[in-house]
mmCIF file of C-alpha atoms in Angstrom:
data_model
loop_
_atom_site.group_PDB
_atom_site.id
_atom_site.type_symbol
_atom_site.label_atom_id
_atom_site.label_comp_id
_atom_site.label_asym_id
_atom_site.label_seq_id
_atom_site.Cartn_x
_atom_site.Cartn_y
_atom_site.Cartn_z
ATOM 1 C CA UNK A 1 77.431 90.462 118.918
ATOM 2 C CA UNK A 2 76.612 93.935 120.222
ATOM 3 C CA UNK A 3 73.183 95.491 119.702
ATOM 4 C CA UNK A 4 72.358 99.156 120.178
ATOM 5 C CA UNK A 5 68.789 99.958 121.222
ATOM 6 C CA UNK A 6 67.777 103.605 121.044
ATOM 7 C CA UNK A 7 64.790 104.313 123.252
ATOM 8 C CA UNK A 8 65.990 101.487 125.496
ATOM 9 C CA UNK A 9 64.191 102.709 128.633
ATOM 10 C CA UNK A 10 60.841 103.045 126.865
ATOM 11 C CA UNK A 11 58.113 100.429 126.685
ATOM 12 C CA UNK A 12 59.145 98.355 123.665
ATOM 13 C CA UNK A 13 62.857 99.137 123.986
ATOM 14 C CA UNK A 14 62.980 97.836 127.563
ATOM 15 C CA UNK A 15 61.282 94.537 126.768
ATOM 16 C CA UNK A 16 63.417 94.096 123.645
ATOM 17 C CA UNK A 17 66.612 94.786 125.623
ATOM 18 C CA UNK A 18 65.591 92.179 128.202
ATOM 19 C CA UNK A 19 65.084 89.575 125.481
ATOM 20 C CA UNK A 20 68.425 90.402 123.847
ATOM 21 C CA UNK A 21 70.297 90.113 127.159
ATOM 22 C CA UNK A 22 68.564 86.809 127.904
ATOM 23 C CA UNK A 23 69.791 85.518 124.538
ATOM 24 C CA UNK A 24 73.386 86.460 125.269
ATOM 25 C CA UNK A 25 73.785 89.673 123.284
ATOM 26 C CA UNK A 26 75.778 92.634 124.550
ATOM 27 C CA UNK A 27 73.252 95.459 124.707
ATOM 28 C CA UNK A 28 73.956 99.191 124.620
ATOM 29 C CA UNK A 29 71.360 101.939 124.933
ATOM 30 C CA UNK A 30 71.376 105.687 124.363
ATOM 31 C CA UNK A 31 69.408 107.502 127.078
ATOM 32 C CA UNK A 32 68.586 111.198 126.852
ATOM 33 C CA UNK A 33 67.025 111.721 130.286
ATOM 34 C CA UNK A 34 67.953 110.026 133.558
ATOM 35 C CA UNK A 35 64.727 108.877 135.196
ATOM 36 C CA UNK A 36 64.488 107.210 138.618
ATOM 37 C CA UNK A 37 62.004 104.637 137.350
ATOM 38 C CA UNK A 38 61.718 103.195 133.857
ATOM 39 C CA UNK A 39 60.275 100.039 132.363
ATOM 40 C CA UNK A 40 63.855 98.763 132.069
ATOM 41 C CA UNK A 41 64.518 99.277 135.786
ATOM 42 C CA UNK A 42 61.157 97.751 136.733
ATOM 43 C CA UNK A 43 62.122 94.674 134.723
ATOM 44 C CA UNK A 44 65.431 94.573 136.625
ATOM 45 C CA UNK A 45 67.616 94.941 133.534
ATOM 46 C CA UNK A 46 68.990 98.473 133.853
ATOM 47 C CA UNK A 47 72.196 97.052 135.389
ATOM 48 C CA UNK A 48 72.529 94.346 132.741
ATOM 49 C CA UNK A 49 72.988 96.719 129.813
ATOM 50 C CA UNK A 50 75.364 99.591 129.057
ATOM 51 C CA UNK A 51 73.593 102.954 129.131
ATOM 52 C CA UNK A 52 75.132 105.986 127.437
ATOM 53 C CA UNK A 53 73.747 109.432 128.283
ATOM 54 C CA UNK A 54 73.046 111.513 125.214
ATOM 55 C CA UNK A 55 70.654 112.352 122.407
ATOM 56 C CA UNK A 56 70.159 110.556 119.091
ATOM 57 C CA UNK A 57 70.202 114.031 117.511
ATOM 58 C CA UNK A 58 73.924 114.217 118.352
ATOM 59 C CA UNK A 59 75.691 112.673 115.345
ATOM 60 C CA UNK A 60 79.111 112.631 117.017
ATOM 61 C CA UNK A 61 77.681 110.822 120.030
ATOM 62 C CA UNK A 62 76.008 108.146 117.906
ATOM 63 C CA UNK A 63 79.207 107.688 115.895
ATOM 64 C CA UNK A 64 81.213 107.335 119.116
ATOM 65 C CA UNK A 65 78.834 104.709 120.496
ATOM 66 C CA UNK A 66 78.945 102.691 117.273
ATOM 67 C CA UNK A 67 82.759 102.721 117.229
ATOM 68 C CA UNK A 68 83.518 102.441 120.937
ATOM 69 C CA UNK A 69 81.176 99.520 121.563
ATOM 70 C CA UNK A 70 81.738 97.880 118.171
ATOM 71 C CA UNK A 71 78.006 97.806 117.455
ATOM 72 C CA UNK A 72 76.821 95.238 114.916
ATOM 73 C CA UNK A 73 73.083 95.951 114.833
ATOM 74 C CA UNK A 74 70.745 98.819 115.749
ATOM 75 C CA UNK A 75 67.104 98.839 116.761
ATOM 76 C CA UNK A 76 66.169 102.494 116.388
ATOM 77 C CA UNK A 77 63.124 102.875 118.638
ATOM 78 C CA UNK A 78 63.737 106.313 120.202
ATOM 79 C CA UNK A 79 60.692 108.435 119.485
ATOM 80 C CA UNK A 80 58.046 110.807 120.722
ATOM 81 C CA UNK A 81 55.838 107.769 121.091
ATOM 82 C CA UNK A 82 52.219 108.889 121.367
ATOM 83 C CA UNK A 83 49.827 110.849 119.183
ATOM 84 C CA UNK A 84 48.898 113.125 122.079
ATOM 85 C CA UNK A 85 52.469 113.989 123.033
ATOM 86 C CA UNK A 86 53.323 114.793 119.412
ATOM 87 C CA UNK A 87 50.281 117.049 119.105
ATOM 88 C CA UNK A 88 51.274 118.974 122.238
ATOM 89 C CA UNK A 89 54.928 119.343 121.173
ATOM 90 C CA UNK A 90 55.119 119.095 117.366
ATOM 91 C CA UNK A 91 58.660 120.440 117.021
ATOM 92 C CA UNK A 92 59.967 117.953 119.576
ATOM 93 C CA UNK A 93 58.177 115.112 117.798
ATOM 94 C CA UNK A 94 59.575 116.089 114.423
ATOM 95 C CA UNK A 95 63.090 116.527 115.815
ATOM 96 C CA UNK A 96 63.074 113.180 117.606
ATOM 97 C CA UNK A 97 61.177 111.054 115.107
ATOM 98 C CA UNK A 98 62.353 112.514 111.803
ATOM 99 C CA UNK A 99 65.688 114.248 112.403
ATOM 100 C CA UNK A 100 66.704 111.733 115.075
ATOM 101 C CA UNK A 101 66.166 108.914 112.587
ATOM 102 C CA UNK A 102 68.132 110.778 109.911
ATOM 103 C CA UNK A 103 70.992 111.212 112.393
ATOM 104 C CA UNK A 104 71.091 107.503 113.226
ATOM 105 C CA UNK A 105 70.968 106.602 109.529
ATOM 106 C CA UNK A 106 73.803 109.018 108.753
ATOM 107 C CA UNK A 107 75.883 107.527 111.567
ATOM 108 C CA UNK A 108 75.304 104.081 110.085
ATOM 109 C CA UNK A 109 76.321 105.332 106.637
ATOM 110 C CA UNK A 110 79.548 106.852 107.957
ATOM 111 C CA UNK A 111 80.323 103.795 110.094
ATOM 112 C CA UNK A 112 79.779 101.520 107.120
ATOM 113 C CA UNK A 113 79.292 98.194 108.917
ATOM 114 C CA UNK A 114 76.091 98.417 110.955
ATOM 115 C CA UNK A 115 72.675 97.005 110.087
ATOM 116 C CA UNK A 116 69.649 98.911 111.322
ATOM 117 C CA UNK A 117 65.929 98.475 111.954
ATOM 118 C CA UNK A 118 63.851 101.655 112.045
ATOM 119 C CA UNK A 119 60.557 101.578 113.925
ATOM 120 C CA UNK A 120 57.791 103.153 111.891
ATOM 121 C CA UNK A 121 54.092 102.651 112.701
ATOM 122 C CA UNK A 122 50.762 101.642 111.215
ATOM 123 C CA UNK A 123 49.796 105.296 111.819
ATOM 124 C CA UNK A 124 51.711 106.328 108.676
ATOM 125 C CA UNK A 125 48.750 105.132 106.575
ATOM 126 C CA UNK A 126 46.485 107.749 108.114
ATOM 127 C CA UNK A 127 42.803 107.037 107.494
ATOM 128 C CA UNK A 128 41.915 105.568 104.114
ATOM 129 C CA UNK A 129 38.773 103.498 104.832
ATOM 130 C CA UNK A 130 38.361 102.504 101.204
ATOM 131 C CA UNK A 131 41.780 100.790 101.320
ATOM 132 C CA UNK A 132 41.451 98.855 104.602
ATOM 133 C CA UNK A 133 43.145 96.590 105.516
ATOM 134 C CA UNK A 134 46.373 98.350 104.582
ATOM 135 C CA UNK A 135 49.130 96.531 102.709
ATOM 136 C CA UNK A 136 52.725 97.678 102.266
ATOM 137 C CA UNK A 137 51.662 99.126 98.889
ATOM 138 C CA UNK A 138 49.083 101.452 100.459
ATOM 139 C CA UNK A 139 50.197 105.094 100.086
ATOM 140 C CA UNK A 140 51.352 106.854 103.237
ATOM 141 C CA UNK A 141 48.839 109.592 104.077
ATOM 142 C CA UNK A 142 49.489 110.790 107.633
ATOM 143 C CA UNK A 143 46.833 112.995 109.208
ATOM 144 C CA UNK A 144 48.397 113.903 112.592
ATOM 145 C CA UNK A 145 51.765 115.275 113.702
ATOM 146 C CA UNK A 146 52.849 111.891 115.067
ATOM 147 C CA UNK A 147 51.859 110.116 111.853
ATOM 148 C CA UNK A 148 53.750 112.640 109.730
ATOM 149 C CA UNK A 149 56.914 112.440 111.840
ATOM 150 C CA UNK A 150 56.926 108.631 111.616
ATOM 151 C CA UNK A 151 56.240 108.761 107.873
ATOM 152 C CA UNK A 152 59.318 110.992 107.489
ATOM 153 C CA UNK A 153 61.436 108.438 109.359
ATOM 154 C CA UNK A 154 59.925 105.588 107.343
ATOM 155 C CA UNK A 155 60.666 107.214 103.983
ATOM 156 C CA UNK A 156 64.117 108.460 104.994
ATOM 157 C CA UNK A 157 65.210 104.956 105.971
ATOM 158 C CA UNK A 158 64.184 103.539 102.605
ATOM 159 C CA UNK A 159 65.821 106.446 100.785
ATOM 160 C CA UNK A 160 69.100 105.769 102.614
ATOM 161 C CA UNK A 161 68.920 102.195 101.372
ATOM 162 C CA UNK A 162 68.193 103.221 97.791
ATOM 163 C CA UNK A 163 70.729 106.052 97.574
ATOM 164 C CA UNK A 164 73.551 104.725 99.770
ATOM 165 C CA UNK A 165 72.882 100.993 99.892
ATOM 166 C CA UNK A 166 72.474 101.216 103.669
ATOM 167 C CA UNK A 167 71.390 97.892 105.207
ATOM 168 C CA UNK A 168 68.184 99.077 106.874
ATOM 169 C CA UNK A 169 64.695 97.660 107.336
ATOM 170 C CA UNK A 170 61.493 99.410 108.426
ATOM 171 C CA UNK A 171 58.810 97.923 110.684
ATOM 172 C CA UNK A 172 55.202 99.138 110.817
ATOM 173 C CA UNK A 173 53.737 97.595 113.964
ATOM 174 C CA UNK A 174 50.154 97.747 115.125
ATOM 175 C CA UNK A 175 49.286 98.868 118.692
ATOM 176 C CA UNK A 176 51.458 97.136 121.299
ATOM 177 C CA UNK A 177 50.377 96.453 124.868
ATOM 178 C CA UNK A 178 51.957 94.890 127.938
ATOM 179 C CA UNK A 179 53.719 96.126 131.068
ATOM 180 C CA UNK A 180 54.237 99.834 130.419
ATOM 181 C CA UNK A 181 54.581 102.965 132.555
ATOM 182 C CA UNK A 182 52.851 105.287 130.094
ATOM 183 C CA UNK A 183 49.407 105.576 131.657
ATOM 184 C CA UNK A 184 48.066 107.590 128.742
ATOM 185 C CA UNK A 185 47.815 104.346 126.777
ATOM 186 C CA UNK A 186 44.588 102.371 126.847
ATOM 187 C CA UNK A 187 45.528 99.040 128.441
ATOM 188 C CA UNK A 188 47.631 100.299 131.380
ATOM 189 C CA UNK A 189 45.215 103.129 132.134
ATOM 190 C CA UNK A 190 42.233 100.757 132.410
ATOM 191 C CA UNK A 191 44.085 98.160 134.499
ATOM 192 C CA UNK A 192 45.516 100.710 136.936
ATOM 193 C CA UNK A 193 42.130 102.408 137.314
ATOM 194 C CA UNK A 194 40.558 99.098 138.325
ATOM 195 C CA UNK A 195 43.404 98.295 140.748
ATOM 196 C CA UNK A 196 42.828 101.701 142.355
ATOM 197 C CA UNK A 197 39.107 101.070 142.652
ATOM 198 C CA UNK A 198 38.286 103.758 140.104
ATOM 199 C CA UNK A 199 36.205 103.779 136.954
ATOM 200 C CA UNK A 200 38.384 103.754 133.822
ATOM 201 C CA UNK A 201 38.187 106.916 131.726
ATOM 202 C CA UNK A 202 37.969 106.665 127.918
ATOM 203 C CA UNK A 203 38.883 109.908 126.163
ATOM 204 C CA UNK A 204 37.217 108.976 122.856
ATOM 205 C CA UNK A 205 33.805 107.487 122.107
ATOM 206 C CA UNK A 206 35.385 104.041 122.354
ATOM 207 C CA UNK A 207 34.486 102.982 118.826
ATOM 208 C CA UNK A 208 37.942 103.226 117.212
ATOM 209 C CA UNK A 209 39.086 99.907 115.743
ATOM 210 C CA UNK A 210 42.710 98.778 116.003
ATOM 211 C CA UNK A 211 44.913 95.699 115.951
ATOM 212 C CA UNK A 212 46.556 94.918 119.294
ATOM 213 C CA UNK A 213 49.691 92.849 119.898
ATOM 214 C CA UNK A 214 51.101 91.581 123.206
ATOM 215 C CA UNK A 215 54.626 92.833 123.872
ATOM 216 C CA UNK A 216 56.196 89.342 123.842
ATOM 217 C CA UNK A 217 54.942 88.826 120.282
ATOM 218 C CA UNK A 218 56.312 92.237 119.332
ATOM 219 C CA UNK A 219 59.732 91.381 120.761
ATOM 220 C CA UNK A 220 59.740 88.011 119.026
ATOM 221 C CA UNK A 221 58.928 89.717 115.721
ATOM 222 C CA UNK A 222 61.753 92.219 116.188
ATOM 223 C CA UNK A 223 64.185 89.371 116.839
ATOM 224 C CA UNK A 224 63.000 87.633 113.669
ATOM 225 C CA UNK A 225 63.755 90.772 111.655
ATOM 226 C CA UNK A 226 67.368 90.628 112.859
ATOM 227 C CA UNK A 227 67.682 86.877 112.349
ATOM 228 C CA UNK A 228 66.245 86.996 108.812
ATOM 229 C CA UNK A 229 67.409 90.500 107.938
ATOM 230 C CA UNK A 230 68.162 89.706 104.304
ATOM 231 C CA UNK A 231 64.426 89.242 103.683
ATOM 232 C CA UNK A 232 63.600 92.760 104.888
ATOM 233 C CA UNK A 233 66.556 94.914 103.899
ATOM 234 C CA UNK A 234 65.422 98.020 102.049
ATOM 235 C CA UNK A 235 61.758 97.296 102.711
ATOM 236 C CA UNK A 236 58.975 98.389 105.025
ATOM 237 C CA UNK A 237 56.821 95.589 106.433
ATOM 238 C CA UNK A 238 53.523 95.529 108.275
ATOM 239 C CA UNK A 239 53.521 93.541 111.517
ATOM 240 C CA UNK A 240 50.161 92.896 113.118
ATOM 241 C CA UNK A 241 48.040 90.121 114.552
ATOM 242 C CA UNK A 242 45.185 90.184 112.066
ATOM 243 C CA UNK A 243 42.727 90.512 114.971
ATOM 244 C CA UNK A 244 41.007 93.856 115.406
ATOM 245 C CA UNK A 245 38.957 95.256 118.281
ATOM 246 C CA UNK A 246 37.120 98.448 119.116
ATOM 247 C CA UNK A 247 38.427 100.331 122.150
ATOM 248 C CA UNK A 248 35.351 99.446 124.219
ATOM 249 C CA UNK A 249 35.775 95.766 123.343
ATOM 250 C CA UNK A 250 39.291 95.891 124.811
ATOM 251 C CA UNK A 251 37.975 97.676 127.891
ATOM 252 C CA UNK A 252 35.247 95.061 128.341
ATOM 253 C CA UNK A 253 37.803 92.262 128.064
ATOM 254 C CA UNK A 254 39.985 93.816 130.759
ATOM 255 C CA UNK A 255 37.052 94.419 133.096
ATOM 256 C CA UNK A 256 35.850 90.844 132.611
ATOM 257 C CA UNK A 257 39.316 89.361 133.234
ATOM 258 C CA UNK A 258 39.616 91.466 136.400
ATOM 259 C CA UNK A 259 36.087 90.637 137.570
ATOM 260 C CA UNK A 260 35.435 94.365 137.797
ATOM 261 C CA UNK A 261 31.783 95.359 137.817
ATOM 262 C CA UNK A 262 32.262 98.977 136.834
ATOM 263 C CA UNK A 263 31.248 101.081 133.851
ATOM 264 C CA UNK A 264 33.872 103.137 132.032
ATOM 265 C CA UNK A 265 33.494 106.901 131.874
ATOM 266 C CA UNK A 266 33.307 107.804 128.179
ATOM 267 C CA UNK A 267 34.354 111.428 127.654
ATOM 268 C CA UNK A 268 34.024 111.447 123.855
ATOM 269 C CA UNK A 269 36.523 114.312 123.705
ATOM 270 C CA UNK A 270 39.191 112.864 121.366
ATOM 271 C CA UNK A 271 37.392 113.831 118.173
ATOM 272 C CA UNK A 272 40.456 113.634 115.909
ATOM 273 C CA UNK A 273 41.134 109.920 116.575
ATOM 274 C CA UNK A 274 41.300 107.796 113.420
ATOM 275 C CA UNK A 275 38.211 105.587 113.247
ATOM 276 C CA UNK A 276 39.844 102.384 111.988
ATOM 277 C CA UNK A 277 43.392 101.182 111.387
ATOM 278 C CA UNK A 278 44.423 97.616 110.601
ATOM 279 C CA UNK A 279 46.741 95.874 108.169
ATOM 280 C CA UNK A 280 47.619 92.813 106.153
ATOM 281 C CA UNK A 281 50.851 91.349 107.566
ATOM 282 C CA UNK A 282 51.333 88.245 105.435
ATOM 283 C CA UNK A 283 54.552 89.509 103.815
ATOM 284 C CA UNK A 284 56.256 89.571 107.201
ATOM 285 C CA UNK A 285 54.637 86.408 108.525
ATOM 286 C CA UNK A 286 55.780 84.359 105.533
ATOM 287 C CA UNK A 287 59.297 85.814 105.272
ATOM 288 C CA UNK A 288 59.928 85.668 109.034
ATOM 289 C CA UNK A 289 58.163 82.330 109.538
ATOM 290 C CA UNK A 290 56.340 84.040 112.362
ATOM 291 C CA UNK A 291 52.901 83.981 113.887
ATOM 292 C CA UNK A 292 51.708 85.671 117.102
ATOM 293 C CA UNK A 293 51.719 83.221 120.025
ATOM 294 C CA UNK A 294 49.274 85.048 122.278
ATOM 295 C CA UNK A 295 45.582 85.667 121.847
ATOM 296 C CA UNK A 296 44.178 88.958 123.093
ATOM 297 C CA UNK A 297 42.747 87.303 126.207
ATOM 298 C CA UNK A 298 46.059 85.542 126.969
ATOM 299 C CA UNK A 299 48.100 88.716 126.526
ATOM 300 C CA UNK A 300 45.739 90.796 128.626
ATOM 301 C CA UNK A 301 45.701 88.192 131.400
ATOM 302 C CA UNK A 302 49.526 88.211 131.548
ATOM 303 C CA UNK A 303 49.571 92.007 131.485
ATOM 304 C CA UNK A 304 47.044 92.238 134.322
ATOM 305 C CA UNK A 305 49.150 89.824 136.395
ATOM 306 C CA UNK A 306 52.258 91.938 135.762
ATOM 307 C CA UNK A 307 50.506 95.101 136.914
ATOM 308 C CA UNK A 308 49.159 93.368 140.012
ATOM 309 C CA UNK A 309 52.706 92.373 141.005
ATOM 310 C CA UNK A 310 53.977 95.878 140.297
ATOM 311 C CA UNK A 311 51.051 97.433 142.182
ATOM 312 C CA UNK A 312 51.973 95.280 145.209
ATOM 313 C CA UNK A 313 55.579 96.486 144.962
ATOM 314 C CA UNK A 314 56.937 93.175 143.695
ATOM 315 C CA UNK A 315 58.347 94.433 140.397
ATOM 316 C CA UNK A 316 57.031 93.680 136.925
#
């Protein structure tokens, strides 16, 4: 079985590709930019997959990859992946997240034999405090550029199922952490600051509440979606841990696990951050027969160890 992973050199895509290769799947990835160092290369799996240079906005390219490599299943993860990046470059975010998803869906429709998972986000719910925790029936009310672009992808995928019968499922994950090269994200930025002997910098006031999931649980959940695809086809499902923490609680956990006696620098500059975002994920947990395996402390400890090895030049 051949699996295509768009966004294969990104954080989640790299870890997912590793797991697929380890399970014996043929893995193909579409890569827009050639970078000397990616999460995939740090994991040592860039030579174990087939990488095709190109853009998911190129319909002919996606069609060629599906046909040439006889792709059976797609994880569409390619995206402008952070709120900040989308705010700085809104057109790029909309092109990649919305139009890129439409292009992949259209390629699947033309191909006629490929199943697809589209990565949405818990951010599509925006901020509706009176409706927390969010269920799959909660209306989508994005408030930022990133949220809106992911909501477009989310809705387009379900429309392609309804109108064309396309076998597609949509996942709305909570915040994912683990070994990652994007230092704008909370967990890696705090860990690397401590390893460098610096005080971690928090852009917000540190009071935002989120669910956090260790990357291995995320990968396991993605694999369950493929294995039990019939339960999710045509639907969007929430996937979270059920455990929520404020940003400063996460920071405190990391500092404690690293025995770091430092105080974070709280800038309180990110005033447009959503105050609270967490979900009910029972629909997925029951249908997938899945539960997260790692507590927050366990996942953070493993992540810290991975960064220590990487910081010493030993790979992830």
